Amino acid sequence: REDLGLPAQHQNSWRFALDRLLMSYLNQPQAEYADIYSMNFFDESANQIIGPLYDLIERLGYYRQQMLKKRPISKWVELFSALLDDFFAASAISEQTVLADEQVLTEREAATSVIARLQDALSQWQEQQEQADFNEPISYQIAAEGWLACTRTHRLQQRFLVGSINFATLMPMRSIPFRHIWLLGLDDQSYPRRTPVPDFDLMQSRYRPGDRSRREDDRYLFLEALLSAREQLSISWVGRDIRDNHERPASVLVNQLLDHIDRGWVNGTKTDAGHSRVVDHPLQPFSADYYRTDQPALFTYNHDWIATDRAATKQEKHSPAALHPPCVIEQNRLRRFFAQPGLAFFQDRLNIPAEYDQPAHLDDEPFMPTAGLDGHAIKQRLVSEIVAKLGRHPDPSAARMLEPSWLDNQLTEIWRRLKGEGLLPFAPFEQILKQQMLPVVKSLLDDWLGLLSLAENHTWLSLPADQLELGETRLLLDSVH
């Protein structure tokens, strides 16, 4: 932050979060050291990733400091070589994983190829420096540009059609065979290509046999593509208009091909063997047709929308589902119902999963959480911890404990703990938030003190029972108060 012209504060930084994770791993919950508090909850399964995460942040910080210094090209080559060894290691993927998964093998080969290209470019850049006999110190921006420029020149020297997947325009290829060929954009208005004829072009009005025709050239290229496909040929075009959704025809060449297939082949019991193979894809990628089994021609590799489609299939009516009271209610479910009745309504009646009830991300970062749930959570934390210090069952005599000095000390201690947990903004916004929050919390505590007198006449009902039957419903309880 200091290098970027910002205050050099440790709070709410990557280092601050990493220190909290390490505190949570090494200590008990609510442990404190150097104004940093460990997390209240910590998943033990996260222990395996704390070490690599710590190592990653340490190395990023080290190389960032090294990039700020100017050095000769020979020193930059040494630094970049060490960077490649630290961050890019294709050997990190075990042989057992490679043998078990073919996709991992492909990814490992691709990673090895990229690393080899970067190392070759680094060697080429060093050779250029030795030939030019240039030993002046240069900045990181110039060094990175020189290194990556060598990778770009290396790519320009690649041979034609060396990749597994090749993208190209239609051109005379002398029927070079390919296993799969996909032809995209064969719309009626796009292919064959229509060339506007100028008014002064007299050759178009005096056409003679043997003159070149763009449309005939495109027809020839289309026939060559048909001959080049060995296993599969896929043709795509825009079948619906983007404005009013009316049907748009395919290219005349595609229609002629379909008519020719209809006259010469039969697809099972269908006589239109060509037109029966045309698949009408939905406009949206999240369409329910992609996830239904009755249309095998429609499929997708994206699984993000399948949960939404299944939930919509189960919930066909727009009204809430009928409530069927369960015969057995567990204690945790009963407690959750009284704590969050709205969430229970969404889950039980509307069949909306809880994982979709996530807060929306703001476009602008709020400097002070004075409004909304963040501000309410801070107020609730201050009040609840003060009340917890007075005991679970309030005693009227506890009002004497809430002296101004005692209350100020307790609120200051809680405020310091909130800051150590990363819940408060930077200064001076922290002081402004403190001046706004503490008077409100003290007012809430004063109102709570006025209700302590009712505790003298309050009686408690205790039912030491394992279960309680209410009509046809049975409550599984530990104890009821």
XYZ file of C-alpha atoms in Angstrom:
481
model
C 0.000 0.000 0.000
C 2.826 2.388 0.773
C 4.297 1.859 -2.727
C 0.907 2.775 -4.211
C 0.668 6.008 -2.238
C -1.777 4.608 0.334
C -1.404 4.500 4.125
C 0.856 1.642 5.164
C -1.678 -0.164 7.360
C -1.600 -3.831 8.220
C -5.326 -4.083 8.924
C -7.603 -5.810 6.367
C -4.709 -6.702 4.072
C -3.612 -10.030 2.625
C -0.987 -10.280 5.363
C -3.637 -9.526 7.992
C -5.928 -12.304 6.698
C -3.041 -14.766 6.462
C -2.000 -13.979 10.037
C -5.544 -14.706 11.202
C -5.519 -18.061 9.412
C -2.221 -18.987 11.000
C -3.535 -17.891 14.412
C -6.589 -20.084 13.929
C -4.397 -23.035 12.991
C -1.957 -22.677 15.868
C -4.265 -21.483 18.667
C -7.699 -21.919 20.101
C -10.696 -19.817 18.957
C -10.718 -16.216 20.231
C -6.940 -16.317 20.800
C -5.219 -12.920 20.664
C -1.672 -11.908 19.781
C -0.459 -8.455 18.708
C -4.056 -7.185 18.291
C -4.874 -10.050 15.915
C -7.627 -12.488 16.852
C -8.064 -15.989 15.528
C -11.261 -17.029 13.785
C -14.205 -18.357 15.764
C -14.654 -21.286 13.385
C -11.946 -23.060 11.442
C -12.312 -26.048 9.172
C -9.636 -28.628 9.817
C -9.695 -29.619 6.148
C -8.231 -26.190 5.343
C -4.971 -27.070 7.081
C -3.586 -28.597 3.884
C -3.930 -25.374 1.888
C -2.678 -22.851 4.467
C 0.957 -23.822 3.865
C 0.835 -23.516 0.041
C -1.151 -20.280 0.348
C 1.410 -18.828 2.747
C 4.232 -19.893 0.412
C 2.459 -18.332 -2.592
C 1.961 -14.951 -0.891
C 5.546 -14.937 0.385
C 6.947 -15.617 -3.092
C 4.688 -13.031 -4.716
C 5.859 -10.439 -2.197
C 9.503 -11.379 -2.755
C 9.323 -11.126 -6.552
C 7.346 -7.906 -6.348
C 10.162 -6.316 -4.379
C 12.701 -7.650 -6.861
C 10.792 -6.202 -9.819
C 11.101 -2.685 -8.395
C 14.885 -2.672 -8.865
C 16.723 -1.947 -12.099
C 19.296 -4.518 -13.188
C 21.191 -5.658 -16.333
C 19.634 -8.133 -18.729
C 21.830 -10.974 -17.475
C 20.473 -10.490 -13.957
C 16.920 -10.276 -15.294
C 17.432 -13.619 -17.048
C 18.488 -15.217 -13.774
C 15.497 -13.726 -11.951
C 13.018 -14.814 -14.634
C 14.483 -18.327 -14.659
C 14.021 -18.576 -10.896
C 10.456 -17.274 -11.296
C 9.643 -19.995 -13.808
C 11.060 -22.659 -11.508
C 9.067 -21.373 -8.507
C 5.663 -20.837 -10.105
C 5.489 -23.100 -13.150
C 6.394 -26.734 -12.572
C 4.727 -29.283 -14.828
C 6.284 -32.048 -12.726
C 3.995 -31.052 -9.818
C 1.304 -33.292 -11.351
C 1.978 -36.834 -10.177
C 2.367 -39.706 -12.610
C -0.518 -41.586 -10.946
C -2.866 -38.665 -11.609
C -1.696 -38.441 -15.219
C -2.233 -42.127 -15.869
C -5.707 -42.048 -14.276
C -7.031 -39.027 -16.142
C -6.459 -38.395 -19.846
C -7.478 -34.738 -19.515
C -4.781 -34.180 -16.889
C -2.261 -35.678 -19.302
C -3.322 -33.195 -21.975
C -3.066 -30.300 -19.528
C 0.381 -31.424 -18.426
C 1.608 -31.615 -22.015
C 0.226 -28.137 -22.712
C 1.900 -26.743 -19.566
C 5.198 -28.324 -20.532
C 4.952 -26.778 -24.009
C 4.262 -23.305 -22.605
C 7.148 -23.520 -20.131
C 9.492 -24.676 -22.893
C 8.458 -21.738 -25.087
C 9.087 -19.263 -22.257
C 12.496 -20.754 -21.540
C 13.437 -20.714 -25.229
C 12.349 -17.091 -25.487
C 14.445 -16.249 -22.417
C 17.502 -17.887 -23.977
C 16.889 -16.073 -27.264
C 16.592 -12.749 -25.427
C 19.908 -13.386 -23.639
C 21.614 -14.180 -26.952
C 20.367 -10.894 -28.402
C 21.787 -9.067 -25.388
C 25.177 -10.752 -25.806
C 25.267 -9.892 -29.513
C 24.358 -6.271 -28.824
C 26.810 -6.081 -25.845
C 24.254 -4.091 -23.840
C 24.879 -4.174 -20.072
C 23.006 -1.111 -18.830
C 20.427 -1.580 -16.037
C 16.826 -1.548 -17.273
C 13.441 -1.522 -15.520
C 11.034 -4.397 -15.147
C 8.634 -3.050 -17.784
C 11.335 -2.991 -20.461
C 12.654 -6.414 -19.430
C 9.212 -8.017 -19.520
C 8.484 -6.510 -22.927
C 11.766 -7.790 -24.342
C 11.177 -11.292 -23.003
C 7.572 -11.590 -24.183
C 8.442 -10.099 -27.578
C 10.598 -13.155 -28.202
C 7.648 -15.435 -27.489
C 5.527 -13.604 -30.039
C 8.157 -13.929 -32.759
C 8.451 -17.617 -31.948
C 4.744 -18.139 -32.557
C 4.916 -16.489 -35.976
C 7.325 -19.184 -37.149
C 4.943 -22.060 -36.561
C 3.965 -24.275 -39.453
C 0.519 -24.289 -41.028
C -2.125 -26.610 -39.531
C -0.049 -27.997 -36.656
C -2.632 -27.687 -33.870
C -5.331 -30.123 -32.825
C -8.021 -27.550 -33.666
C -7.559 -25.095 -36.547
C -9.664 -22.023 -37.317
C -9.622 -20.711 -40.872
C -11.738 -19.227 -43.625
C -12.926 -21.280 -46.578
C -10.203 -21.469 -49.199
C -9.132 -23.969 -51.874
C -7.417 -26.735 -49.884
C -7.287 -29.454 -52.546
C -9.555 -31.592 -50.348
C -7.122 -32.032 -47.437
C -8.825 -34.623 -45.190
C -9.912 -33.804 -41.619
C -11.772 -35.990 -39.137
C -14.272 -33.297 -38.165
C -15.212 -30.098 -39.960
C -17.530 -27.383 -38.608
C -18.842 -24.748 -41.012
C -20.161 -21.667 -39.194
C -22.223 -18.755 -40.473
C -23.848 -20.362 -43.537
C -26.813 -17.962 -43.557
C -28.839 -17.132 -46.621
C -27.514 -13.557 -46.700
C -23.918 -14.474 -45.864
C -23.053 -17.437 -48.078
C -22.588 -17.569 -51.024
C -21.101 -14.119 -50.743
C -22.823 -11.269 -52.497
C -20.436 -8.729 -54.027
C -21.943 -5.306 -54.798
C -21.536 -4.398 -58.451
C -20.519 -0.808 -59.238
C -22.478 1.040 -61.890
C -19.410 1.514 -64.075
C -18.612 -2.235 -64.185
C -19.702 -3.150 -67.698
C -18.411 -6.727 -67.463
C -21.259 -7.741 -65.176
C -23.856 -6.784 -67.781
C -21.886 -8.550 -70.519
C -21.186 -11.860 -68.851
C -19.457 -14.494 -70.994
C -18.723 -18.166 -70.348
C -15.472 -18.510 -68.439
C -15.761 -15.240 -66.522
C -15.118 -15.560 -62.779
C -18.147 -15.786 -60.508
C -17.857 -15.328 -56.744
C -20.958 -17.413 -56.096
C -19.593 -20.317 -58.132
C -16.288 -20.075 -56.262
C -18.153 -20.342 -52.941
C -20.082 -23.334 -54.232
C -16.782 -24.993 -55.159
C -15.341 -24.294 -51.687
C -18.451 -25.780 -50.081
C -18.109 -28.969 -52.120
C -14.421 -29.209 -51.161
C -15.387 -28.968 -47.484
C -17.827 -31.862 -47.991
C -15.063 -33.987 -49.506
C -12.582 -33.092 -46.742
C -14.769 -34.311 -43.854
C -13.995 -37.940 -43.033
C -16.093 -38.676 -39.926
C -18.408 -35.756 -39.236
C -19.558 -32.543 -40.903
C -21.458 -29.941 -38.875
C -23.073 -26.882 -40.455
C -24.388 -23.957 -38.418
C -26.438 -20.883 -39.275
C -28.642 -18.338 -37.544
C -32.125 -19.835 -37.679
C -34.072 -17.091 -35.877
C -34.140 -13.326 -36.231
C -32.792 -11.420 -33.256
C -35.573 -8.813 -33.387
C -38.898 -10.630 -33.871
C -37.766 -14.310 -33.723
C -39.068 -15.177 -37.171
C -37.416 -18.077 -38.967
C -34.440 -17.283 -41.169
C -33.447 -19.639 -43.999
C -30.077 -21.269 -44.356
C -27.812 -20.835 -47.320
C -29.113 -22.070 -50.645
C -26.182 -24.482 -50.739
C -27.269 -26.016 -47.431
C -30.848 -26.410 -48.666
C -29.649 -28.068 -51.859
C -27.553 -30.477 -49.776
C -30.545 -31.367 -47.555
C -32.787 -31.922 -50.591
C -30.167 -34.169 -52.155
C -29.941 -36.264 -48.955
C -33.751 -36.533 -48.803
C -33.876 -37.956 -52.328
C -31.081 -40.479 -51.841
C -31.228 -41.741 -48.238
C -33.726 -42.759 -45.581
C -33.238 -42.067 -41.874
C -34.973 -45.008 -40.214
C -38.693 -44.608 -40.795
C -38.324 -41.002 -41.894
C -38.151 -40.247 -45.581
C -36.688 -36.766 -45.066
C -33.280 -38.011 -43.991
C -31.664 -34.610 -44.495
C -34.147 -32.243 -42.830
C -34.710 -34.663 -39.933
C -31.071 -34.188 -38.879
C -31.451 -30.425 -38.475
C -31.283 -29.496 -34.762
C -32.921 -26.256 -33.603
C -30.840 -24.961 -30.686
C -32.467 -22.648 -28.112
C -31.403 -19.047 -27.904
C -30.305 -19.077 -24.236
C -27.559 -21.408 -22.965
C -29.582 -22.048 -19.793
C -32.595 -23.416 -21.660
C -34.219 -26.448 -20.042
C -34.045 -28.347 -23.357
C -30.300 -28.851 -22.878
C -30.849 -30.852 -19.689
C -33.700 -33.150 -20.733
C -33.147 -36.682 -21.914
C -35.944 -36.773 -24.507
C -33.780 -34.752 -26.947
C -30.358 -36.437 -27.149
C -29.192 -34.071 -29.895
C -29.266 -31.174 -27.410
C -26.621 -31.373 -24.689
C -24.208 -29.086 -22.889
C -21.018 -29.392 -20.881
C -22.027 -26.584 -18.531
C -23.552 -27.924 -15.311
C -24.198 -24.554 -13.632
C -27.844 -24.379 -14.724
C -28.858 -27.982 -14.136
C -29.758 -27.392 -10.470
C -32.033 -24.512 -11.454
C -33.706 -26.627 -14.126
C -34.346 -29.466 -11.694
C -35.809 -27.102 -9.128
C -38.083 -25.576 -11.783
C -39.190 -29.050 -12.904
C -40.186 -30.006 -9.379
C -41.976 -26.687 -8.811
C -44.470 -26.508 -11.668
C -47.057 -24.329 -9.935
C -46.475 -20.681 -9.098
C -48.309 -20.911 -5.784
C -46.547 -22.267 -2.680
C -46.658 -26.015 -2.268
C -49.095 -27.512 0.168
C -47.713 -27.718 3.673
C -47.539 -31.252 5.000
C -46.682 -31.103 8.692
C -43.984 -33.619 9.561
C -44.725 -36.253 12.111
C -41.336 -35.784 13.810
C -39.681 -32.374 14.319
C -36.045 -32.326 15.351
C -34.786 -29.822 17.878
C -32.402 -28.053 15.493
C -35.129 -27.649 12.893
C -37.532 -26.209 15.457
C -34.889 -23.791 16.707
C -34.072 -22.709 13.145
C -37.758 -22.125 12.419
C -38.186 -19.729 15.348
C -34.861 -18.014 14.634
C -35.452 -17.529 10.873
C -39.095 -18.131 9.942
C -38.654 -16.451 6.566
C -35.875 -18.825 5.585
C -38.004 -21.792 6.685
C -40.866 -20.556 4.472
C -38.582 -20.280 1.444
C -37.126 -23.758 1.972
C -40.245 -25.708 3.000
C -42.970 -23.967 1.020
C -41.224 -22.447 -2.020
C -38.525 -25.138 -2.345
C -35.765 -22.546 -2.687
C -32.381 -23.922 -1.589
C -30.509 -21.986 1.063
C -27.342 -21.639 -1.011
C -29.085 -19.257 -3.408
C -29.866 -16.816 -0.603
C -26.580 -14.969 -0.873
C -26.074 -11.210 -0.410
C -25.551 -9.205 -3.574
C -22.065 -7.875 -4.234
C -21.797 -4.099 -4.234
C -20.128 -2.235 -7.083
C -18.601 0.339 -4.697
C -16.791 -0.545 -1.485
C -18.583 0.874 1.596
C -16.098 2.714 3.828
C -18.368 2.680 6.894
C -20.871 -0.158 7.573
C -23.344 2.139 9.321
C -26.432 0.933 7.443
C -27.763 -2.440 6.467
C -26.849 -5.797 7.912
C -23.182 -4.924 8.531
C -24.015 -2.062 10.849
C -26.697 -4.101 12.572
C -24.254 -6.988 13.098
C -21.734 -4.682 14.821
C -24.412 -3.233 17.102
C -25.722 -6.683 17.943
C -22.199 -7.888 18.721
C -21.594 -5.005 21.142
C -24.914 -5.440 22.930
C -24.810 -9.236 23.098
C -21.328 -9.347 24.624
C -22.274 -6.813 27.304
C -25.401 -8.786 28.106
C -23.381 -12.026 28.179
C -21.070 -10.555 30.833
C -24.118 -9.930 33.053
C -25.263 -13.546 32.903
C -27.880 -15.544 31.053
C -30.702 -14.689 33.479
C -30.700 -10.939 34.149
C -30.612 -9.905 37.767
C -31.937 -6.457 38.804
C -28.827 -6.031 40.899
C -26.742 -6.234 37.720
C -27.828 -2.723 36.853
C -25.310 -1.447 39.360
C -22.542 -3.022 37.290
C -23.329 -0.796 34.310
C -21.434 2.180 35.617
C -20.210 4.608 32.925
C -16.554 3.756 33.539
C -17.151 -0.020 33.507
C -19.324 0.196 30.396
C -16.804 2.359 28.548
C -13.983 -0.060 29.326
C -16.005 -3.056 28.177
C -17.109 -1.390 24.928
C -13.525 -0.309 24.218
C -12.297 -3.873 24.718
C -15.012 -5.294 22.446
C -14.273 -2.609 19.852
C -10.579 -3.571 19.898
C -11.544 -7.204 19.343
C -13.753 -6.271 16.364
C -10.833 -4.383 14.874
C -8.560 -7.383 15.392
C -11.101 -9.560 13.522
C -11.103 -7.238 10.510
C -14.708 -6.071 10.897
C -13.969 -2.335 11.122
C -12.768 0.120 8.450
C -9.542 2.121 8.430
C -8.946 5.309 10.303
C -10.374 7.986 10.275
C -13.558 6.128 9.313
C -13.126 3.880 12.331
C -13.290 6.802 14.750
C -16.312 8.244 12.959
C -18.059 4.884 13.115
C -17.201 4.558 16.803
C -18.687 7.955 17.564
C -21.895 6.947 15.771
C -22.199 3.398 17.128
C -21.392 3.672 20.839
C -24.119 6.193 21.762
C -26.709 4.010 20.012
C -25.480 0.913 21.856
C -25.552 2.721 25.207
C -29.117 3.822 24.504
C -30.123 0.235 23.761
C -28.548 -0.934 27.003
C -30.383 1.767 28.952
C -33.685 0.570 27.493
C -32.753 -2.989 28.395
C -32.016 -1.928 31.977
C -35.531 -0.576 32.273
C -36.856 -4.084 31.679
C -34.730 -5.702 34.383
C -37.339 -4.880 36.998
C -39.740 -7.270 35.264
C -37.366 -10.148 35.981
C -38.389 -10.176 39.653
C -41.924 -11.306 38.783
C -40.801 -13.561 35.928
C -41.220 -17.303 36.441
C -39.647 -20.099 34.457
C -41.370 -23.273 33.309
C -39.251 -26.391 33.117
C -40.435 -29.639 31.563
C -37.808 -32.385 31.925
C -39.060 -34.537 29.084
C -37.461 -36.204 26.083
C -40.438 -35.620 23.798
C -43.721 -33.741 23.808
C -46.748 -34.835 21.788
C -49.122 -32.168 20.481
C -51.943 -33.906 18.626
C -50.328 -35.807 15.745
C -47.010 -33.987 16.048
C -44.157 -35.172 18.254
C -41.427 -32.741 19.381
C -38.009 -34.254 20.098
C -36.564 -32.102 22.888
C -33.735 -32.198 25.374
C -35.404 -29.765 27.780
C -37.960 -26.978 27.450
C -37.703 -23.637 29.232
